[in-house]
Short mmCIF file of C-alpha atoms in Angstrom, two decimals:
data_model
loop_
_atom_site.label_atom_id
_atom_site.label_comp_id
_atom_site.label_asym_id
_atom_site.label_seq_id
_atom_site.Cartn_x
_atom_site.Cartn_y
_atom_site.Cartn_z
CA MET A 13 -76.44 216.54 166.61
CA LEU A 14 -77.25 219.89 165.03
CA LYS A 15 -75.53 218.84 161.81
CA LYS A 16 -77.59 215.64 161.71
CA LEU A 17 -80.85 217.55 162.22
CA LEU A 18 -79.84 220.06 159.55
CA PHE A 19 -79.03 217.24 157.14
CA LEU A 20 -82.36 215.51 157.83
CA GLY A 21 -84.21 218.79 157.38
CA ILE A 22 -82.56 219.46 154.03
CA LEU A 23 -83.26 215.89 152.95
CA ALA A 24 -86.93 216.19 153.95
CA ILE A 25 -87.30 219.46 152.06
CA SER A 26 -85.65 217.94 149.02
CA ILE A 27 -87.95 214.89 149.07
CA SER A 28 -91.01 217.09 149.59
CA THR A 29 -90.01 219.35 146.69
CA GLN A 30 -89.42 216.35 144.43
CA ALA A 31 -92.79 214.87 145.40
CA GLN A 32 -94.51 218.16 144.57
CA LYS A 33 -92.87 218.14 141.14
CA GLU A 34 -93.99 214.57 140.47
CA LYS A 35 -97.64 215.34 141.22
CA VAL A 36 -98.04 216.59 137.65
CA LEU A 37 -99.56 213.48 136.06
CA LYS A 38 -98.60 212.57 132.52
CA LEU A 39 -101.20 210.75 130.41
CA PRO A 40 -103.77 210.90 133.25
CA SER A 41 -106.47 209.12 131.20
CA PHE A 42 -104.24 206.45 129.67
CA ASP A 43 -105.63 203.54 131.74
CA LYS A 44 -109.33 204.37 131.27
CA PRO A 45 -110.04 202.87 127.79
CA LEU A 46 -111.11 199.23 127.61
CA PHE A 47 -108.56 198.44 124.87
CA HIS A 48 -105.17 199.81 123.92
CA TYR A 49 -102.32 198.69 121.67
CA GLY A 50 -98.58 198.89 121.41
CA PHE A 51 -95.40 197.10 120.41
CA TYR A 52 -92.31 195.70 122.08
CA LEU A 53 -88.64 195.10 121.48
CA GLY A 54 -86.31 193.06 123.58
CA ALA A 55 -83.45 190.66 124.07
CA ASN A 56 -83.34 187.11 125.39
CA ASN A 57 -80.79 184.71 126.77
CA ASN A 58 -82.29 181.25 126.28
CA GLY A 59 -80.77 177.89 127.03
CA TYR A 60 -82.13 174.41 127.71
CA LYS A 61 -82.92 172.57 130.89
CA VAL A 62 -81.77 168.96 130.42
CA SER A 63 -82.71 165.96 132.56
CA TYR A 64 -81.67 162.36 131.96
CA LYS A 65 -83.22 158.91 132.05
CA PRO A 66 -81.67 155.43 132.39
CA SER A 67 -79.97 154.36 129.15
CA ASN A 68 -77.05 152.39 127.79
CA PHE A 69 -74.81 155.40 128.37
CA SER A 70 -73.38 155.89 131.83
CA ASN A 71 -73.00 159.39 133.27
CA PRO A 72 -74.49 161.33 130.32
CA GLU A 73 -73.53 164.99 130.30
CA ILE A 74 -74.84 167.60 127.87
CA GLU A 75 -73.54 171.12 128.36
CA VAL A 76 -75.74 173.92 127.02
CA GLU A 77 -74.19 177.22 125.98
CA SER A 78 -76.82 179.90 125.47
CA SER A 79 -76.48 183.06 123.43
CA PHE A 80 -78.29 186.38 123.25
CA GLY A 81 -81.16 186.73 120.80
CA PHE A 82 -83.92 189.21 120.06
CA ASN A 83 -87.67 189.57 120.53
CA VAL A 84 -90.06 191.82 118.62
CA GLY A 85 -93.84 191.91 118.54
CA LEU A 86 -97.18 193.63 119.05
CA ILE A 87 -99.36 194.20 122.12
CA ALA A 88 -103.15 194.08 122.50
CA ASP A 89 -104.30 194.96 126.02
CA LEU A 90 -107.78 194.43 127.52
CA ARG A 91 -108.57 196.09 130.86
CA LEU A 92 -110.43 193.58 133.04
CA HIS A 93 -110.20 195.60 136.26
CA ASN A 94 -108.47 198.76 137.47
CA ASN A 95 -105.50 196.61 138.45
CA ILE A 96 -105.79 193.58 136.11
CA ASN A 97 -105.17 193.45 132.35
CA LEU A 98 -105.30 190.59 129.86
CA ARG A 99 -102.64 190.90 127.18
CA PHE A 100 -101.97 189.15 123.89
CA GLU A 101 -98.39 189.72 122.71
CA PRO A 102 -97.71 187.92 119.40
CA GLY A 103 -94.15 188.20 118.15
CA LEU A 104 -90.94 186.58 116.99
CA MET A 105 -88.23 185.22 119.28
CA SER A 106 -84.87 184.09 117.93
CA ASN A 107 -81.60 182.76 119.36
CA THR A 108 -78.98 180.01 119.01
CA LYS A 109 -77.79 177.41 121.50
CA THR A 110 -74.71 175.19 121.40
CA LEU A 111 -74.92 171.67 122.85
CA ARG A 112 -71.76 169.84 123.90
CA PHE A 113 -72.14 166.07 124.33
CA LYS A 114 -69.32 165.38 126.74
CA HIS A 115 -70.20 161.73 127.28
CA ILE A 116 -69.62 160.95 123.58
CA ALA A 117 -66.19 162.30 122.78
CA GLY A 118 -64.62 163.14 126.11
CA ALA A 119 -63.12 166.38 127.25
CA GLU A 120 -60.44 166.66 124.54
CA ASN A 121 -62.68 166.28 121.51
CA VAL A 122 -66.22 167.25 122.47
CA THR A 123 -68.99 166.60 119.95
CA THR A 124 -71.14 169.70 119.51
CA ARG A 125 -74.39 170.63 117.84
CA GLU A 126 -75.55 174.18 117.12
CA VAL A 127 -79.30 174.52 117.53
CA GLY A 128 -80.91 177.60 116.03
CA ALA A 129 -84.45 178.53 116.97
CA THR A 130 -86.86 181.11 115.58
CA TYR A 131 -90.21 180.98 117.34
CA LEU A 132 -93.58 182.47 116.53
CA HIS A 133 -94.34 183.38 120.15
CA LEU A 134 -98.06 183.65 121.03
CA PRO A 135 -98.43 184.41 124.75
CA LEU A 136 -101.62 185.19 126.67
CA ILE A 137 -100.68 187.08 129.82
CA LEU A 138 -102.37 188.39 132.95
CA LYS A 139 -100.84 191.60 134.27
CA PHE A 140 -101.45 192.60 137.91
CA SER A 141 -100.61 196.24 138.61
CA THR A 142 -100.46 198.32 141.77
CA ASN A 143 -102.32 201.62 141.95
CA ARG A 144 -100.58 204.38 140.03
CA LEU A 145 -98.01 206.36 142.03
CA ASN A 146 -97.58 209.66 140.25
CA ASN A 147 -96.05 208.62 136.89
CA VAL A 148 -95.02 205.05 137.69
CA ARG A 149 -96.89 201.81 138.27
CA PRO A 150 -95.13 198.55 139.23
CA TYR A 151 -96.63 195.22 138.16
CA VAL A 152 -96.18 191.46 138.08
CA LEU A 153 -97.34 189.19 135.28
CA GLY A 154 -97.75 185.57 134.34
CA GLY A 155 -99.11 183.57 131.46
CA ALA A 156 -98.71 180.77 128.96
CA SER A 157 -97.82 180.65 125.29
CA TYR A 158 -97.89 178.51 122.19
CA ASP A 159 -94.57 178.64 120.34
CA HIS A 160 -94.08 177.47 116.75
CA ASN A 161 -90.42 176.73 116.04
CA PHE A 162 -89.65 177.43 112.39
CA SER A 163 -86.12 175.99 112.81
CA SER A 164 -87.06 172.71 114.45
CA ASN A 165 -86.20 170.23 111.61
CA GLU A 166 -88.72 167.86 113.20
CA ARG A 167 -89.77 166.45 109.82
CA ASN A 168 -86.24 166.17 108.52
CA SER A 169 -85.32 162.52 107.96
CA ASP A 170 -81.68 163.32 108.80
CA ASP A 171 -80.86 163.03 112.50
CA ASN A 172 -77.71 163.31 114.59
CA PHE A 173 -76.06 160.51 112.63
CA ALA A 174 -76.17 162.96 109.71
CA GLY A 175 -75.26 165.96 111.88
CA GLU A 176 -78.79 167.26 112.56
CA PHE A 177 -80.08 167.78 116.10
CA ARG A 178 -83.85 168.00 115.77
CA THR A 179 -86.38 169.64 118.07
CA THR A 180 -90.18 169.75 118.10
CA THR A 181 -92.12 172.28 116.06
CA ASN A 182 -95.09 172.82 118.39
CA ASN A 183 -94.26 173.85 121.94
CA PHE A 184 -95.92 175.29 125.03
CA MET A 185 -94.30 177.53 127.60
CA TYR A 186 -95.18 179.61 130.62
CA GLU A 187 -93.63 182.89 131.70
CA VAL A 188 -93.54 185.07 134.79
CA GLY A 189 -92.07 188.51 135.30
CA ILE A 190 -91.93 191.87 137.03
CA GLY A 191 -91.84 195.34 135.57
CA ILE A 192 -92.84 198.96 135.88
CA ASP A 193 -95.03 201.26 133.80
CA ILE A 194 -93.47 204.71 133.27
CA TYR A 195 -95.89 207.35 131.99
CA LEU A 196 -94.19 209.80 129.67
CA SER A 197 -95.56 212.82 127.82
CA TYR A 198 -96.67 210.97 124.67
CA PHE A 199 -96.59 207.25 125.45
CA LYS A 200 -96.16 204.69 128.23
CA PHE A 201 -92.80 202.92 128.48
CA SER A 202 -92.88 199.54 130.27
CA PRO A 203 -89.60 197.69 130.85
CA SER A 204 -89.88 194.23 132.39
CA ILE A 205 -87.76 191.18 133.11
CA ARG A 206 -89.35 187.81 132.41
CA GLY A 207 -88.49 184.17 132.82
CA VAL A 208 -89.72 181.67 130.24
CA PHE A 209 -89.98 177.91 130.85
CA ALA A 210 -90.91 175.09 128.45
CA ILE A 211 -93.73 172.77 129.47
CA ASN A 212 -93.23 169.99 126.91
CA ASN A 213 -90.14 168.00 125.96
CA GLU A 214 -88.61 169.66 122.88
CA VAL A 215 -86.19 166.95 121.76
CA LYS A 216 -86.97 164.95 118.61
CA TYR A 217 -85.36 161.55 119.21
CA ASP A 218 -83.04 160.06 116.61
CA ASN A 219 -84.35 157.40 114.22
CA LYS A 220 -81.94 154.72 115.43
CA PRO A 221 -82.35 153.27 118.93
CA ASN A 222 -79.59 153.75 121.49
CA SER A 223 -78.47 157.07 120.02
CA ALA A 224 -75.78 158.64 122.18
CA TRP A 225 -77.13 162.09 121.29
CA THR A 226 -80.78 161.67 122.27
CA ASP A 227 -81.40 158.35 124.04
CA PRO A 228 -80.13 159.55 127.47
CA ILE A 229 -82.41 162.62 127.38
CA ASP A 230 -85.58 162.44 129.44
CA PHE A 231 -86.48 166.13 129.06
CA LEU A 232 -85.02 169.00 127.09
CA GLY A 233 -86.87 172.30 127.34
CA THR A 234 -86.25 175.99 126.77
CA ARG A 235 -85.41 178.03 129.85
CA GLY A 236 -84.40 181.64 129.60
CA VAL A 237 -84.66 185.29 130.55
CA PHE A 238 -86.20 188.14 128.55
CA LEU A 239 -85.54 191.86 128.73
CA HIS A 240 -88.87 193.20 127.45
CA LEU A 241 -89.27 196.87 126.43
CA ALA A 242 -92.88 197.81 125.68
CA PHE A 243 -94.11 201.05 124.07
CA GLU A 244 -97.84 201.69 124.44
#
């Protein structure tokens, strides 16, 4: 019993000492201005959500293999309230996905398409933060974006019969996430994890009817995860 009390006492002293050290606030006036700016870097792992509709092809199956890509952009932040900020985060988002059409060629000789995507990502985001706790401040966020896909091939006359899987150029997405603001000596570092979800159908259907590549698809939309590292 004495050992337990001694351990708890040492632990309490340690926590109290650490708390005293953390009371020195870094960047104490950072959140007071109406506007501030920054930039972000990050990585993404984006795939597609695929749903099917009735067609001439029984048991359609499209397997999506996602890959890691990158994000980079700028931040403009408007303080609406002590705990609410409106953010505009224009940037570029790039990655590649591989689609395997198992219902076309079977398991031994699967037909594949590689779909590259480079988006101009224009999100408008609401950030809801807790009160600051020493030099950290957790938050949640949510918003919507317009995404222009430079790699879509939407206007290309060649379709899957010529080896081109086409997607739409103009897309809309929403994103949600959680993160934490960490106040350092010279800047604020804000890592967050975000999920991004397409609102519209991104597939551009083939020119010929009854295409095995696109006719079974009812909805194909980006779905992925971001690791977002902001410097403000």
